């Protein structure tokens, strides 16, 4: 199943895609913030143009598992995306994204990515980490011996 991960942020929203076999996730770009509604519109257009079958929106829980203001914004984004996709079979889910931006920054530090390129890359890398974690979770959920 082709999946799209969305790492929603106030300044930038990172996107990541995986292949149909859910083997490889890759950064797919960044939407520079245009306001929530315009960002949602661009996410939906991207999903439709890329044959996406499912969307995973990162849910930034607090370390204690509670939901704060950022999580509520992400939930609102997920609801708006789902609303725009209501006439399609594309499902929208939320997935815990705790520490993904920190992990993305560590990856970029190790790759010595700096400056504007770093800002434009960190959110797409964070979305990729969300998608990789989601794909691993899905594999753990499937009955033994069953392929997706």
PDB file of C-alpha atoms in Angstrom:
ATOM      1  CA  UNK A   1       0.000   0.000   0.000  1.00  0.00           C
ATOM      2  CA  UNK A   2       1.402   3.426  -0.916  1.00  0.00           C
ATOM      3  CA  UNK A   3       1.457   5.490   2.273  1.00  0.00           C
ATOM      4  CA  UNK A   4       2.063   9.185   2.866  1.00  0.00           C
ATOM      5  CA  UNK A   5       3.335  10.483   6.203  1.00  0.00           C
ATOM      6  CA  UNK A   6       2.683  14.079   7.221  1.00  0.00           C
ATOM      7  CA  UNK A   7       4.773  15.890   9.847  1.00  0.00           C
ATOM      8  CA  UNK A   8       2.671  19.038  10.343  1.00  0.00           C
ATOM      9  CA  UNK A   9       4.371  22.149  11.688  1.00  0.00           C
ATOM     10  CA  UNK A  10       3.733  25.873  11.983  1.00  0.00           C
ATOM     11  CA  UNK A  11       6.554  26.828   9.599  1.00  0.00           C
ATOM     12  CA  UNK A  12       6.903  23.697   7.442  1.00  0.00           C
ATOM     13  CA  UNK A  13       5.120  20.401   6.884  1.00  0.00           C
ATOM     14  CA  UNK A  14       7.260  17.408   5.962  1.00  0.00           C
ATOM     15  CA  UNK A  15       6.060  14.654   3.649  1.00  0.00           C
ATOM     16  CA  UNK A  16       7.319  11.103   3.128  1.00  0.00           C
ATOM     17  CA  UNK A  17       6.169   8.284   0.847  1.00  0.00           C
ATOM     18  CA  UNK A  18       6.672   4.538   0.813  1.00  0.00           C
ATOM     19  CA  UNK A  19       6.549   2.030  -2.008  1.00  0.00           C
ATOM     20  CA  UNK A  20       3.520  -0.214  -2.580  1.00  0.00           C
ATOM     21  CA  UNK A  21       5.197  -3.110  -0.753  1.00  0.00           C
ATOM     22  CA  UNK A  22       5.829  -0.922   2.323  1.00  0.00           C
ATOM     23  CA  UNK A  23       9.507  -1.781   2.273  1.00  0.00           C
ATOM     24  CA  UNK A  24      11.124   1.632   1.825  1.00  0.00           C
ATOM     25  CA  UNK A  25      10.144   5.077   3.100  1.00  0.00           C
ATOM     26  CA  UNK A  26      11.703   8.196   1.594  1.00  0.00           C
ATOM     27  CA  UNK A  27      11.421  11.957   2.065  1.00  0.00           C
ATOM     28  CA  UNK A  28       8.946  13.405  -0.450  1.00  0.00           C
ATOM     29  CA  UNK A  29       9.220  17.125   0.166  1.00  0.00           C
ATOM     30  CA  UNK A  30       8.239  20.021   2.369  1.00  0.00           C
ATOM     31  CA  UNK A  31       5.245  22.334   2.229  1.00  0.00           C
ATOM     32  CA  UNK A  32       6.150  25.794   3.445  1.00  0.00           C
ATOM     33  CA  UNK A  33       3.380  26.924   5.741  1.00  0.00           C
ATOM     34  CA  UNK A  34       0.587  28.739   3.989  1.00  0.00           C
ATOM     35  CA  UNK A  35      -1.953  28.392   6.781  1.00  0.00           C
ATOM     36  CA  UNK A  36      -3.646  25.170   7.835  1.00  0.00           C
ATOM     37  CA  UNK A  37      -6.329  25.067   5.122  1.00  0.00           C
ATOM     38  CA  UNK A  38      -3.908  25.678   2.237  1.00  0.00           C
ATOM     39  CA  UNK A  39      -1.475  23.132   3.665  1.00  0.00           C
ATOM     40  CA  UNK A  40      -4.281  20.560   3.928  1.00  0.00           C
ATOM     41  CA  UNK A  41      -5.248  21.287   0.313  1.00  0.00           C
ATOM     42  CA  UNK A  42      -1.650  20.731  -0.838  1.00  0.00           C
ATOM     43  CA  UNK A  43      -1.358  17.480   1.151  1.00  0.00           C
ATOM     44  CA  UNK A  44      -4.571  16.165  -0.433  1.00  0.00           C
ATOM     45  CA  UNK A  45      -3.451  17.175  -3.943  1.00  0.00           C
ATOM     46  CA  UNK A  46      -0.063  15.514  -3.360  1.00  0.00           C
ATOM     47  CA  UNK A  47      -1.765  12.324  -2.127  1.00  0.00           C
ATOM     48  CA  UNK A  48      -4.069  12.139  -5.138  1.00  0.00           C
ATOM     49  CA  UNK A  49      -1.246  12.855  -7.616  1.00  0.00           C
ATOM     50  CA  UNK A  50       0.947  10.130  -6.106  1.00  0.00           C
ATOM     51  CA  UNK A  51      -1.571   7.286  -5.852  1.00  0.00           C
ATOM     52  CA  UNK A  52      -1.530   7.327  -2.057  1.00  0.00           C
ATOM     53  CA  UNK A  53      -3.749   4.699  -0.402  1.00  0.00           C
ATOM     54  CA  UNK A  54      -3.302   5.774   3.220  1.00  0.00           C
ATOM     55  CA  UNK A  55      -2.141   8.866   5.090  1.00  0.00           C
ATOM     56  CA  UNK A  56      -0.396   8.890   8.458  1.00  0.00           C
ATOM     57  CA  UNK A  57      -0.352  12.205  10.323  1.00  0.00           C
ATOM     58  CA  UNK A  58       2.201  12.458  13.117  1.00  0.00           C
ATOM     59  CA  UNK A  59       0.681  12.929  16.579  1.00  0.00           C
ATOM     60  CA  UNK A  60       3.176  14.780  18.797  1.00  0.00           C
ATOM     61  CA  UNK A  61       2.324  13.417  22.232  1.00  0.00           C
ATOM     62  CA  UNK A  62       4.061  14.756  25.309  1.00  0.00           C
ATOM     63  CA  UNK A  63       6.623  12.397  26.825  1.00  0.00           C
ATOM     64  CA  UNK A  64       4.049  11.362  29.465  1.00  0.00           C
ATOM     65  CA  UNK A  65       1.610  10.385  26.687  1.00  0.00           C
ATOM     66  CA  UNK A  66      -0.701  13.351  27.164  1.00  0.00           C
ATOM     67  CA  UNK A  67      -1.816  15.608  24.322  1.00  0.00           C
ATOM     68  CA  UNK A  68      -0.925  19.280  24.203  1.00  0.00           C
ATOM     69  CA  UNK A  69      -1.697  22.206  21.914  1.00  0.00           C
ATOM     70  CA  UNK A  70       0.550  20.924  19.098  1.00  0.00           C
ATOM     71  CA  UNK A  71      -1.196  17.514  19.159  1.00  0.00           C
ATOM     72  CA  UNK A  72      -4.599  19.199  18.986  1.00  0.00           C
ATOM     73  CA  UNK A  73      -3.495  21.130  15.874  1.00  0.00           C
ATOM     74  CA  UNK A  74      -2.303  17.903  14.268  1.00  0.00           C
ATOM     75  CA  UNK A  75      -5.598  16.194  15.088  1.00  0.00           C
ATOM     76  CA  UNK A  76      -7.414  19.098  13.430  1.00  0.00           C
ATOM     77  CA  UNK A  77      -5.192  18.763  10.338  1.00  0.00           C
ATOM     78  CA  UNK A  78      -5.925  15.014  10.182  1.00  0.00           C
ATOM     79  CA  UNK A  79      -9.685  15.671  10.423  1.00  0.00           C
ATOM     80  CA  UNK A  80      -9.494  18.280   7.650  1.00  0.00           C
ATOM     81  CA  UNK A  81      -7.489  15.949   5.389  1.00  0.00           C
ATOM     82  CA  UNK A  82      -9.983  13.133   6.029  1.00  0.00           C
ATOM     83  CA  UNK A  83     -12.866  15.497   5.286  1.00  0.00           C
ATOM     84  CA  UNK A  84     -11.387  16.463   1.920  1.00  0.00           C
ATOM     85  CA  UNK A  85     -10.793  12.779   1.099  1.00  0.00           C
ATOM     86  CA  UNK A  86     -14.241  11.633   2.213  1.00  0.00           C
ATOM     87  CA  UNK A  87     -15.257  10.616  -1.328  1.00  0.00           C
ATOM     88  CA  UNK A  88     -12.151   8.426  -1.744  1.00  0.00           C
ATOM     89  CA  UNK A  89     -10.992   5.172  -0.170  1.00  0.00           C
ATOM     90  CA  UNK A  90      -7.906   6.878   1.310  1.00  0.00           C
ATOM     91  CA  UNK A  91      -7.839   6.379   5.073  1.00  0.00           C
ATOM     92  CA  UNK A  92      -6.249   8.905   7.412  1.00  0.00           C
ATOM     93  CA  UNK A  93      -4.667   7.753  10.679  1.00  0.00           C
ATOM     94  CA  UNK A  94      -2.624   9.400  13.396  1.00  0.00           C
ATOM     95  CA  UNK A  95       0.581   7.880  14.746  1.00  0.00           C
ATOM     96  CA  UNK A  96       2.740   8.796  17.737  1.00  0.00           C
ATOM     97  CA  UNK A  97       5.663  10.919  16.565  1.00  0.00           C
ATOM     98  CA  UNK A  98       7.463  11.590  19.842  1.00  0.00           C
ATOM     99  CA  UNK A  99      11.132  12.485  19.306  1.00  0.00           C
ATOM    100  CA  UNK A 100      11.043  12.215  15.496  1.00  0.00           C
ATOM    101  CA  UNK A 101      12.333  15.757  14.962  1.00  0.00           C
ATOM    102  CA  UNK A 102      15.160  15.103  17.435  1.00  0.00           C
ATOM    103  CA  UNK A 103      16.033  11.913  15.538  1.00  0.00           C
ATOM    104  CA  UNK A 104      15.885  13.780  12.217  1.00  0.00           C
ATOM    105  CA  UNK A 105      18.256  16.446  13.549  1.00  0.00           C
ATOM    106  CA  UNK A 106      20.689  13.735  14.700  1.00  0.00           C
ATOM    107  CA  UNK A 107      20.602  12.135  11.238  1.00  0.00           C
ATOM    108  CA  UNK A 108      21.267  15.493   9.565  1.00  0.00           C
ATOM    109  CA  UNK A 109      24.100  16.227  12.028  1.00  0.00           C
ATOM    110  CA  UNK A 110      25.729  12.911  11.151  1.00  0.00           C
ATOM    111  CA  UNK A 111      25.341  13.729   7.437  1.00  0.00           C
ATOM    112  CA  UNK A 112      26.759  17.237   8.058  1.00  0.00           C
ATOM    113  CA  UNK A 113      23.722  18.944   6.474  1.00  0.00           C
ATOM    114  CA  UNK A 114      23.682  22.642   7.388  1.00  0.00           C
ATOM    115  CA  UNK A 115      21.970  25.956   6.652  1.00  0.00           C
ATOM    116  CA  UNK A 116      18.844  26.414   4.548  1.00  0.00           C
ATOM    117  CA  UNK A 117      19.097  22.884   3.162  1.00  0.00           C
ATOM    118  CA  UNK A 118      18.873  21.578   6.730  1.00  0.00           C
ATOM    119  CA  UNK A 119      15.698  23.560   7.454  1.00  0.00           C
ATOM    120  CA  UNK A 120      14.161  22.329   4.219  1.00  0.00           C
ATOM    121  CA  UNK A 121      15.152  18.736   4.956  1.00  0.00           C
ATOM    122  CA  UNK A 122      14.514  18.161   8.667  1.00  0.00           C
ATOM    123  CA  UNK A 123      10.715  18.010   8.386  1.00  0.00           C
ATOM    124  CA  UNK A 124      10.757  15.584   5.444  1.00  0.00           C
ATOM    125  CA  UNK A 125      13.254  13.392   7.326  1.00  0.00           C
ATOM    126  CA  UNK A 126      10.999  13.522  10.418  1.00  0.00           C
ATOM    127  CA  UNK A 127       8.043  12.452   8.232  1.00  0.00           C
ATOM    128  CA  UNK A 128      10.177   9.574   6.938  1.00  0.00           C
ATOM    129  CA  UNK A 129      10.924   8.462  10.505  1.00  0.00           C
ATOM    130  CA  UNK A 130       7.187   8.588  11.315  1.00  0.00           C
ATOM    131  CA  UNK A 131       6.431   6.485   8.235  1.00  0.00           C
ATOM    132  CA  UNK A 132       9.158   3.932   9.007  1.00  0.00           C
ATOM    133  CA  UNK A 133       7.827   3.528  12.557  1.00  0.00           C
ATOM    134  CA  UNK A 134       4.260   3.192  11.270  1.00  0.00           C
ATOM    135  CA  UNK A 135       5.262   0.564   8.696  1.00  0.00           C
ATOM    136  CA  UNK A 136       7.119  -1.412  11.386  1.00  0.00           C
ATOM    137  CA  UNK A 137       4.047  -1.203  13.635  1.00  0.00           C
ATOM    138  CA  UNK A 138       1.800  -2.447  10.789  1.00  0.00           C
ATOM    139  CA  UNK A 139       4.110  -5.402  10.184  1.00  0.00           C
ATOM    140  CA  UNK A 140       3.930  -6.333  13.875  1.00  0.00           C
ATOM    141  CA  UNK A 141       0.102  -6.186  13.720  1.00  0.00           C
ATOM    142  CA  UNK A 142      -0.337  -8.596  10.811  1.00  0.00           C
ATOM    143  CA  UNK A 143      -0.932 -12.283  11.517  1.00  0.00           C
ATOM    144  CA  UNK A 144       2.147 -14.474  11.144  1.00  0.00           C
ATOM    145  CA  UNK A 145       2.720 -15.707   7.601  1.00  0.00           C
ATOM    146  CA  UNK A 146       0.408 -13.110   6.023  1.00  0.00           C
ATOM    147  CA  UNK A 147       1.809 -10.637   3.498  1.00  0.00           C
ATOM    148  CA  UNK A 148       0.500  -7.109   2.987  1.00  0.00           C
TER     149      UNK A 148
END
